[in-house]
Short mmCIF file of C-alpha atoms in Angstrom, two decimals:
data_model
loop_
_atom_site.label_atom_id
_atom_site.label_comp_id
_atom_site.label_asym_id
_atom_site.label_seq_id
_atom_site.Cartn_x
_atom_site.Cartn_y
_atom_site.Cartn_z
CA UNK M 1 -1.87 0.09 -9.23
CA UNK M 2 -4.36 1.58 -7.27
CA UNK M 3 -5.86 5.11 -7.77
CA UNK M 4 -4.03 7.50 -5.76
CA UNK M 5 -6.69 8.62 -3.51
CA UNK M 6 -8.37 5.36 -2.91
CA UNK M 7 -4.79 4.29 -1.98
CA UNK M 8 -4.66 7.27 0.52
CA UNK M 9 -7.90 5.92 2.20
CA UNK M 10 -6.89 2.75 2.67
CA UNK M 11 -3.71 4.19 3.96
CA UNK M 12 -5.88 5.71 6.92
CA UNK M 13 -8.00 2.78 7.43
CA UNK M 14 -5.16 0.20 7.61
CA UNK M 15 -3.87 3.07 10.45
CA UNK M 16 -7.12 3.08 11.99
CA UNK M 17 -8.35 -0.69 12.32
CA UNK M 18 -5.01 -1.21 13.18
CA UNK M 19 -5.01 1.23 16.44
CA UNK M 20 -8.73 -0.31 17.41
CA UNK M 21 -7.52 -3.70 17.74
CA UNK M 22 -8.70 -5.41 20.85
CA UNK M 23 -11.23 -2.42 21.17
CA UNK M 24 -15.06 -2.25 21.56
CA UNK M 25 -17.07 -0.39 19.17
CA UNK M 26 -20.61 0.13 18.87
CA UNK M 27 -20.67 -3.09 16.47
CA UNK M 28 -18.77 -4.96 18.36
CA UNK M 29 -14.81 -5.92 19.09
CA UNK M 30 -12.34 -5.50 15.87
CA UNK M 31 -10.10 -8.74 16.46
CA UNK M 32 -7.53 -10.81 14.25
CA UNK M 33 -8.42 -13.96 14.03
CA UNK M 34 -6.19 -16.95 15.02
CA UNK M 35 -5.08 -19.94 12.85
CA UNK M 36 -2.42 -19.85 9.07
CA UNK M 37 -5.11 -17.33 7.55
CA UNK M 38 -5.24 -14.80 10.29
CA UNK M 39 -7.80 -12.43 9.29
CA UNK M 40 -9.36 -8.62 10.93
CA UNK M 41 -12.68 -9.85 11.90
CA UNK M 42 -15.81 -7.81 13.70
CA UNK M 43 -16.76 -9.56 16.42
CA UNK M 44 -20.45 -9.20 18.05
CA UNK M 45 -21.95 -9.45 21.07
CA UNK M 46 -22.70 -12.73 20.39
CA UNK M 47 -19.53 -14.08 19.22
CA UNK M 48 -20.85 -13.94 15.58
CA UNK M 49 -17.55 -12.76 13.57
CA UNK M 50 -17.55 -11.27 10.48
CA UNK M 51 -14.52 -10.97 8.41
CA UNK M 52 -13.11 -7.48 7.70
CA UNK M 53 -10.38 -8.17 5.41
CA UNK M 54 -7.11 -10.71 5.82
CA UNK M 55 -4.06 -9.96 7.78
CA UNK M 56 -1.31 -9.88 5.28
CA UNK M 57 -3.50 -8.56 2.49
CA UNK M 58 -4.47 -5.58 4.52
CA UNK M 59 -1.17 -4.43 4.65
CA UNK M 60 0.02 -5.15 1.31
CA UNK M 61 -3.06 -3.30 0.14
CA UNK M 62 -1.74 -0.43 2.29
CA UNK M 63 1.60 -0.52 0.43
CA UNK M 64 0.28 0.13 -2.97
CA UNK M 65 -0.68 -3.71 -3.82
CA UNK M 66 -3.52 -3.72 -6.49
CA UNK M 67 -6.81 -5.49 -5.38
CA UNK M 68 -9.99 -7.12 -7.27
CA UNK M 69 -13.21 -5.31 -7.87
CA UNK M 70 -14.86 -7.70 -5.34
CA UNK M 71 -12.47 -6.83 -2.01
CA UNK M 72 -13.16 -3.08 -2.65
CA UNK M 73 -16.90 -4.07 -2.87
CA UNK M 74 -16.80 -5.69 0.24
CA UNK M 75 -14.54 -3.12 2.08
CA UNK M 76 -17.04 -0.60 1.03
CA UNK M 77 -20.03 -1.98 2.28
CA UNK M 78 -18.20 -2.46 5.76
CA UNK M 79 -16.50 0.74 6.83
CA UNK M 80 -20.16 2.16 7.86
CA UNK M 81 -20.79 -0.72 9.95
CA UNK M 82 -17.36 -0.14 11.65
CA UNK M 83 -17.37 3.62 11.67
CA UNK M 84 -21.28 4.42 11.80
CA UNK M 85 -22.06 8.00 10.54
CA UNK M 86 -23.18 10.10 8.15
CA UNK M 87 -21.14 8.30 5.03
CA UNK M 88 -22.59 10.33 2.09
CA UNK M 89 -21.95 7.53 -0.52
CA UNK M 90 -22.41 3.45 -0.47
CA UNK M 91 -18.40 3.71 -2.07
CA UNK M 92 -16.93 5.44 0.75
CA UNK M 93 -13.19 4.17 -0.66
CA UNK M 94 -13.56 4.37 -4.77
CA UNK M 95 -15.65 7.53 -4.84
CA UNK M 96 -13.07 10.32 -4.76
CA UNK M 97 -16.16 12.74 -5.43
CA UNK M 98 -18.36 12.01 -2.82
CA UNK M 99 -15.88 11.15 -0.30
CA UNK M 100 -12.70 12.91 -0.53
CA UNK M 101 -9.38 12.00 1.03
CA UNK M 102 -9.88 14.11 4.66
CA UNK M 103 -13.53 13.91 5.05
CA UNK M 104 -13.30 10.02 4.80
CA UNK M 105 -10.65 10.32 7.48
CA UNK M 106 -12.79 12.81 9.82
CA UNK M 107 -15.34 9.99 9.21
CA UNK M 108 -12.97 7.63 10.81
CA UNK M 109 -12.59 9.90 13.63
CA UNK M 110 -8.72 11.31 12.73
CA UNK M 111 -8.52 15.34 12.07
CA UNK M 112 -7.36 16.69 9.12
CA UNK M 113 -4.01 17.48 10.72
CA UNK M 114 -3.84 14.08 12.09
CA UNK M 115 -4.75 12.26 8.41
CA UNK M 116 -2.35 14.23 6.34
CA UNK M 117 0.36 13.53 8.93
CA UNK M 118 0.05 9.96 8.77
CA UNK M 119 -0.08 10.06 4.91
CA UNK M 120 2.86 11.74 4.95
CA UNK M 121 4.57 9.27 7.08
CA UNK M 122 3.07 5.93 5.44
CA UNK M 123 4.14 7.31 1.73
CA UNK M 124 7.49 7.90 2.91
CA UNK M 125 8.28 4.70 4.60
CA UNK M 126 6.85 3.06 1.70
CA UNK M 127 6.49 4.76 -1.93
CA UNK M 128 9.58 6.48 -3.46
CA UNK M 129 9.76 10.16 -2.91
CA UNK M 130 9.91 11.10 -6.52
CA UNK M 131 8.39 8.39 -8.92
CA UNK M 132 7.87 10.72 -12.06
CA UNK M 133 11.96 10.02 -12.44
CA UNK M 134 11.41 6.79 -13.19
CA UNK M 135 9.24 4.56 -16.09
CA UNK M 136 8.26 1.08 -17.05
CA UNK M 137 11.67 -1.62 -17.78
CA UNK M 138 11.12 -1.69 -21.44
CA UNK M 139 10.77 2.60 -22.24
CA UNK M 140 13.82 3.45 -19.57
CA UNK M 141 15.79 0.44 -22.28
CA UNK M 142 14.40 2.02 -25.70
CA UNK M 143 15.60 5.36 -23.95
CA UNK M 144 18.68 4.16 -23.05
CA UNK M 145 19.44 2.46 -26.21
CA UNK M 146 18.69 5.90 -28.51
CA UNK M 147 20.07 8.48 -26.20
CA UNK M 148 22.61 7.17 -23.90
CA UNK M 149 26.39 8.98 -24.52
CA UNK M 150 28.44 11.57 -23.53
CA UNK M 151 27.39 15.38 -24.43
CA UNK M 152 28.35 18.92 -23.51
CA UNK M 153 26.25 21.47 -21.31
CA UNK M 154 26.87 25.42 -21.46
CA UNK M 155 25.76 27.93 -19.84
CA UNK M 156 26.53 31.81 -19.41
CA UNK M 157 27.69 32.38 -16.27
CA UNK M 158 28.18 36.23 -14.56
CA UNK M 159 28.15 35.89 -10.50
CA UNK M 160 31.10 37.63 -8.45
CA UNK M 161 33.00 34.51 -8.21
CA UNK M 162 33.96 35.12 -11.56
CA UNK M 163 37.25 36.62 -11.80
CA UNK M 164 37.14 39.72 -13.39
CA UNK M 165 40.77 39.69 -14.06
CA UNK M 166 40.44 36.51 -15.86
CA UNK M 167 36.95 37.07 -17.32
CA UNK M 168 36.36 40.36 -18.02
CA UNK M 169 33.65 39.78 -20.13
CA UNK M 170 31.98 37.10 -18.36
CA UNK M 171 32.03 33.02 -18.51
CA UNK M 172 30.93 30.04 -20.73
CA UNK M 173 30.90 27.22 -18.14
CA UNK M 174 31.11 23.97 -20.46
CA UNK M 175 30.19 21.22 -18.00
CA UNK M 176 29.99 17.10 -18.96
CA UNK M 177 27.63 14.93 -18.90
CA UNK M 178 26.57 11.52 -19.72
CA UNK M 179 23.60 9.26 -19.95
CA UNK M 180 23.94 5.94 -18.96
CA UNK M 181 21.90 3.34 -18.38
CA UNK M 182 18.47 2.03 -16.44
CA UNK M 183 18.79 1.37 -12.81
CA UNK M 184 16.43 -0.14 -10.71
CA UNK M 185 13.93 2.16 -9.68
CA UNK M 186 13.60 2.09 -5.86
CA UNK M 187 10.23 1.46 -5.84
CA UNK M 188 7.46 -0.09 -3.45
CA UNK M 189 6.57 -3.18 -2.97
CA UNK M 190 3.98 -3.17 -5.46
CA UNK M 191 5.22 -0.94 -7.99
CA UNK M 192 3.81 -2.46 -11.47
CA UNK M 193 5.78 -3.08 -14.30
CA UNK M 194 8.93 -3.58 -13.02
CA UNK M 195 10.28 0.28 -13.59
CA UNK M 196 13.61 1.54 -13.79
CA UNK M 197 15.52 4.74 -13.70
CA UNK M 198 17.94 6.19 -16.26
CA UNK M 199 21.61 6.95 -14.73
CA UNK M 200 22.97 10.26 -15.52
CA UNK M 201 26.29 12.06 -14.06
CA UNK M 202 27.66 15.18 -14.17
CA UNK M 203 30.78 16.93 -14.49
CA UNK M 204 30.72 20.56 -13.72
CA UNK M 205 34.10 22.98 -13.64
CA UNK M 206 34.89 25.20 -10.62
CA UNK M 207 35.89 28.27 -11.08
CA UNK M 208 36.40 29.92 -7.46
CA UNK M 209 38.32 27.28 -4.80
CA UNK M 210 42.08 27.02 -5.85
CA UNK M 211 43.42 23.14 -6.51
CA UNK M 212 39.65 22.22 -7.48
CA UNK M 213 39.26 20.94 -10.58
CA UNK M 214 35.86 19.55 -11.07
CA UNK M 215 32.61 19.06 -9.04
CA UNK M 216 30.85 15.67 -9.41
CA UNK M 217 27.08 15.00 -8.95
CA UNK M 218 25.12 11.77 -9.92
CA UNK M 219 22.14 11.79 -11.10
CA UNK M 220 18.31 10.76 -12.47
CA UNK M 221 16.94 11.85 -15.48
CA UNK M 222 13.00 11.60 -16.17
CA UNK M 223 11.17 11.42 -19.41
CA UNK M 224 7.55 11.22 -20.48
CA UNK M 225 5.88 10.04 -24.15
CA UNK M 226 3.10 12.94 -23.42
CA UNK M 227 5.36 15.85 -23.27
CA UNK M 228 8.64 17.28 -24.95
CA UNK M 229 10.69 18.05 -21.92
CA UNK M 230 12.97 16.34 -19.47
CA UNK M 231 13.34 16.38 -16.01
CA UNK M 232 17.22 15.71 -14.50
CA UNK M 233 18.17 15.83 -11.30
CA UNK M 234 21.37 15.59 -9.82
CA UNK M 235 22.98 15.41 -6.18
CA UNK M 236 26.82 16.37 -4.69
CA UNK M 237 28.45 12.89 -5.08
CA UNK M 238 28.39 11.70 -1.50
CA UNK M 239 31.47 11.91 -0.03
CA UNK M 240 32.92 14.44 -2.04
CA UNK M 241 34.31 17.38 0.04
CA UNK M 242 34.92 19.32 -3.15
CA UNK M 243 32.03 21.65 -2.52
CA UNK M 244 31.52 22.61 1.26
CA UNK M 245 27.45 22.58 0.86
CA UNK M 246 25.46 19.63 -0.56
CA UNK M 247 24.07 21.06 -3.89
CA UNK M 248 21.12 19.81 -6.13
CA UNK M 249 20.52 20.51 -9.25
CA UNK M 250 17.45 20.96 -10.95
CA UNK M 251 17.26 20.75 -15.09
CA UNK M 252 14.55 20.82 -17.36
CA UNK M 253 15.81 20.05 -21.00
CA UNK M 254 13.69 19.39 -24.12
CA UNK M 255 13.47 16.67 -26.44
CA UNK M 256 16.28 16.98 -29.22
CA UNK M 257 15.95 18.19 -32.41
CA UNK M 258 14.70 15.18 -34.05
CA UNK M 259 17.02 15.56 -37.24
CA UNK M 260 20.14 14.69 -35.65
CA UNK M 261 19.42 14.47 -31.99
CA UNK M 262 22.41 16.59 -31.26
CA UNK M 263 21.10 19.87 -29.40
CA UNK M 264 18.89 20.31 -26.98
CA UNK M 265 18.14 23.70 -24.80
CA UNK M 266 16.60 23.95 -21.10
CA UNK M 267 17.03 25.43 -17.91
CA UNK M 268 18.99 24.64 -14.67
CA UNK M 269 19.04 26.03 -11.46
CA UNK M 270 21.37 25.36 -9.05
CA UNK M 271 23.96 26.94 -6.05
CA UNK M 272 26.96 29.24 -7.51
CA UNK M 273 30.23 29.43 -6.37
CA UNK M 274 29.52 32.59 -4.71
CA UNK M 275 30.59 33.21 -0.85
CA UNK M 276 26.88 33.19 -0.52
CA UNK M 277 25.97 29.55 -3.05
CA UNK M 278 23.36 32.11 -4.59
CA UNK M 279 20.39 29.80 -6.27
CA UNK M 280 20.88 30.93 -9.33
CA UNK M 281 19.04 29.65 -12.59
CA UNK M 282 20.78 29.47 -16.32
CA UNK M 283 19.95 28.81 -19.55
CA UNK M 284 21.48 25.62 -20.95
CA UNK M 285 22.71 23.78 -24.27
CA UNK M 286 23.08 19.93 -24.05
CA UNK M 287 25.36 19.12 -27.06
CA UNK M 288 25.82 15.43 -27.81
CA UNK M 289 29.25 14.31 -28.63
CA UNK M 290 29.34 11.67 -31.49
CA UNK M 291 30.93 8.59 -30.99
CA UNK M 292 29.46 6.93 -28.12
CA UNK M 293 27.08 4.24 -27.73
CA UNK M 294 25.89 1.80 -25.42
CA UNK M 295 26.73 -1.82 -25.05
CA UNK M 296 25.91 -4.65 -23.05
CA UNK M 297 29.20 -6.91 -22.05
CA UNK M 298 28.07 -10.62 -19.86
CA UNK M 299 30.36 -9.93 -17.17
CA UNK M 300 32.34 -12.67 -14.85
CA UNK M 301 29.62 -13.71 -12.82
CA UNK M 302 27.70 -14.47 -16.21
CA UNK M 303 24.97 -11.26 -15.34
CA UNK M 304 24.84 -8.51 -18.40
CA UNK M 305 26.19 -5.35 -17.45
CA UNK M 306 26.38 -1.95 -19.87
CA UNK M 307 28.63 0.64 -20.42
CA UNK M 308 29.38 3.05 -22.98
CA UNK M 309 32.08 2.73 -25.46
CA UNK M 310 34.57 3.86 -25.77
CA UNK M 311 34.73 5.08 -22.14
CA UNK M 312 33.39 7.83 -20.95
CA UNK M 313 36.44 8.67 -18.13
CA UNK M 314 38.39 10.83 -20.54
CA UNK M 315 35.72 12.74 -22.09
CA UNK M 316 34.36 13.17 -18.53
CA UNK M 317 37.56 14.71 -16.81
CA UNK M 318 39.12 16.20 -19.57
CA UNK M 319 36.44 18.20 -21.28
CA UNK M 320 34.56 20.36 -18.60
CA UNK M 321 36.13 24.34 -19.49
CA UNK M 322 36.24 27.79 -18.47
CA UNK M 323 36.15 29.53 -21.96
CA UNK M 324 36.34 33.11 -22.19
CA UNK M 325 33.91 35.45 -23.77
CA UNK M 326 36.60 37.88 -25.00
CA UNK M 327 38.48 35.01 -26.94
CA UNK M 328 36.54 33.97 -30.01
CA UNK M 329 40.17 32.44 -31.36
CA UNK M 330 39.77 29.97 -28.62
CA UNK M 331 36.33 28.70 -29.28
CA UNK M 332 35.94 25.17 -30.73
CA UNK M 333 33.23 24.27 -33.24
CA UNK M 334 31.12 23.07 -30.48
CA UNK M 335 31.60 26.08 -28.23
CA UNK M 336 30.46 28.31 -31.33
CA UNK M 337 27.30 26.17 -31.47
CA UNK M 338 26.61 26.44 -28.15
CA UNK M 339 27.20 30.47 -27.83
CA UNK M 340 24.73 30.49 -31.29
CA UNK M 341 22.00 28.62 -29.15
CA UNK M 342 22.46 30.56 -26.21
CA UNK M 343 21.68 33.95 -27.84
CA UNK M 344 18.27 32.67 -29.18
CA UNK M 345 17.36 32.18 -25.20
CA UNK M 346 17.83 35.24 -24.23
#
């Protein structure tokens, strides 16, 4: 993969040879050149041409396809000739230092307003929007393979959609959630590596619209060798008209405790049930449930698929609760953990 910023320039240059096509410069006409290799080509006065870079390459290049030493050499020694100025280094692409990102576009005769627009727009029609929730095949599979289950997630709640009446001394919201599996990471064209995403889902309690039971959000959850923490994040299920807004959630957990890898702590932030769907952040627990593992089944069309075993559906619908501060009687081992872990956050 290519550096980011020498990706962003060629972003601008693919835009900007791309827009001169057919045009005269002070080098002469930037052309594409007929025949199975079509390439852009510099044409003189003279009807000398000189190639700039091929067709098809030039865009892949643009969409995150990785390049040898030698193509960056040559594109390098021919954006002056195209764009002649004031080009403060012989590497105009690969040195960030010398040449950053906008000046190298102001070079090319686009604004700074104009550049980071059409970044914007190029990354989005072709990188993913959020990459860092994703990793390479083989990691999102070890992952999987250690950590995939069903577990418990706590937090104290006290908003005014909390019934007073019912709750008089606030709310443990015990939501459920599982890890799944990888997924194919919607990547680019030339993502590396072949990376996937891990699967998550999330079951979280109402406690404020009569005849709803639970709220329902898929999910992505992001992990990283170099640090200790995770990074979930989880949408509304689509289609659900549950919840009358379309919530996200936001959760950063920890790795577990490495003894048992059964508790881990974080923080989430997401919409309460309030009239108002207050952002509101919480500390969390994330209790893993024992018992569940994952396994890969060939299914009928002879393709391995994986689910966890037994099932997650009953754990799932059955578990989320409303448990109430004022009745210790009523707490479960679990629970107790959870309420133990919770008062060393605060």
């Amino acid at each position: 993969m290519t550096d980011s910023k020498t990706q962003r320039k060629l972003m601008l240059l693919f835009h900007r040879v791309s827009s001169l096509k057919d045009k005269t410069l002070a080098a002469g006409t930037i052309a594409v050149s007929k025949g199975a290799d079509s390439a852009w080509v510099l044409r003189s006065p003279g009807g000398f041409e000189e190639v700039i870079i091929g067709v098809r390459a030039f865009e892949e290049y643009a969409r995150g396809r990785s390049f040898k030493p030698a193509t960056l050499q040559h594109l390098n020694a021919i954006i002056p000739k195209l764009f002649p100025g004031e080009w403060p280094t012989s590497e105009p692409l690969s040195n960030s230092h010398a040449m950053p990102v906008f000046r190298f576009g102001e070079l090319l005769g686009l604004c700074r307003a104009e550049s980071r627009h059409l970044l914007d727009t190029m990354h989005a029609a072709n990188f993913p929007l959020i990459r860092s929730l994703s990793s390479e095949h083989y990691k999102a599979k070890n992952f999987a393979q250690r950590y995939a289950g069903c577990y418990s997630l706590y937090r104290y709640d006290v908003n005014p959609a909390v019934d007073k009446s019912r709750f008089p001394s606030g709310l443990l919201v015990k939501s459920t959630l599982t890890i799944r599996y990888p997924v194919p990471h919607k990547a680019y064209a030339y993502d590396a590596n072949s990376r996937s995403s891990i699967r998550v889902k999330l079951n979280l309690p109402s406690y404020r619209e009569q005849g709803v039971q639970l709220y329902k959000y898929d999910g992505l959850l992001g992990f990283s060798s170099k640090d200790q923490w995770w990074t979930w994040i989880f949408q509304g299920r689509f289609g659900d008209r549950n919840r009358k807004i379309e919530d996200l959630i936001l959760m950063y957990t920890r790795d577990f405790d490495k003894a048992a890898d059964a508790v881990a702590t974080g923080t989430l932030l997401t919409q309460n049930q309030d009239n108002k769907s207050t952002p509101t952040p919480s500390d969390v627990v994330l209790i893993r449930e024992p018992g569940y593992a994952l396994t890969a089944t060939t299914g009928i069309a002879g393709d391995e698929y994986f689910s966890l075993q037994p099932d997650e559906d009953g754990f799932m619908r059955s578990a989320p609760a409303l448990i109430d501060m004022a009745q210790p009687d009523s707490w479960t081992d679990t629970d107790k953990l959870a309420i133990s872990r919770l008062l060393l956050l605060k």
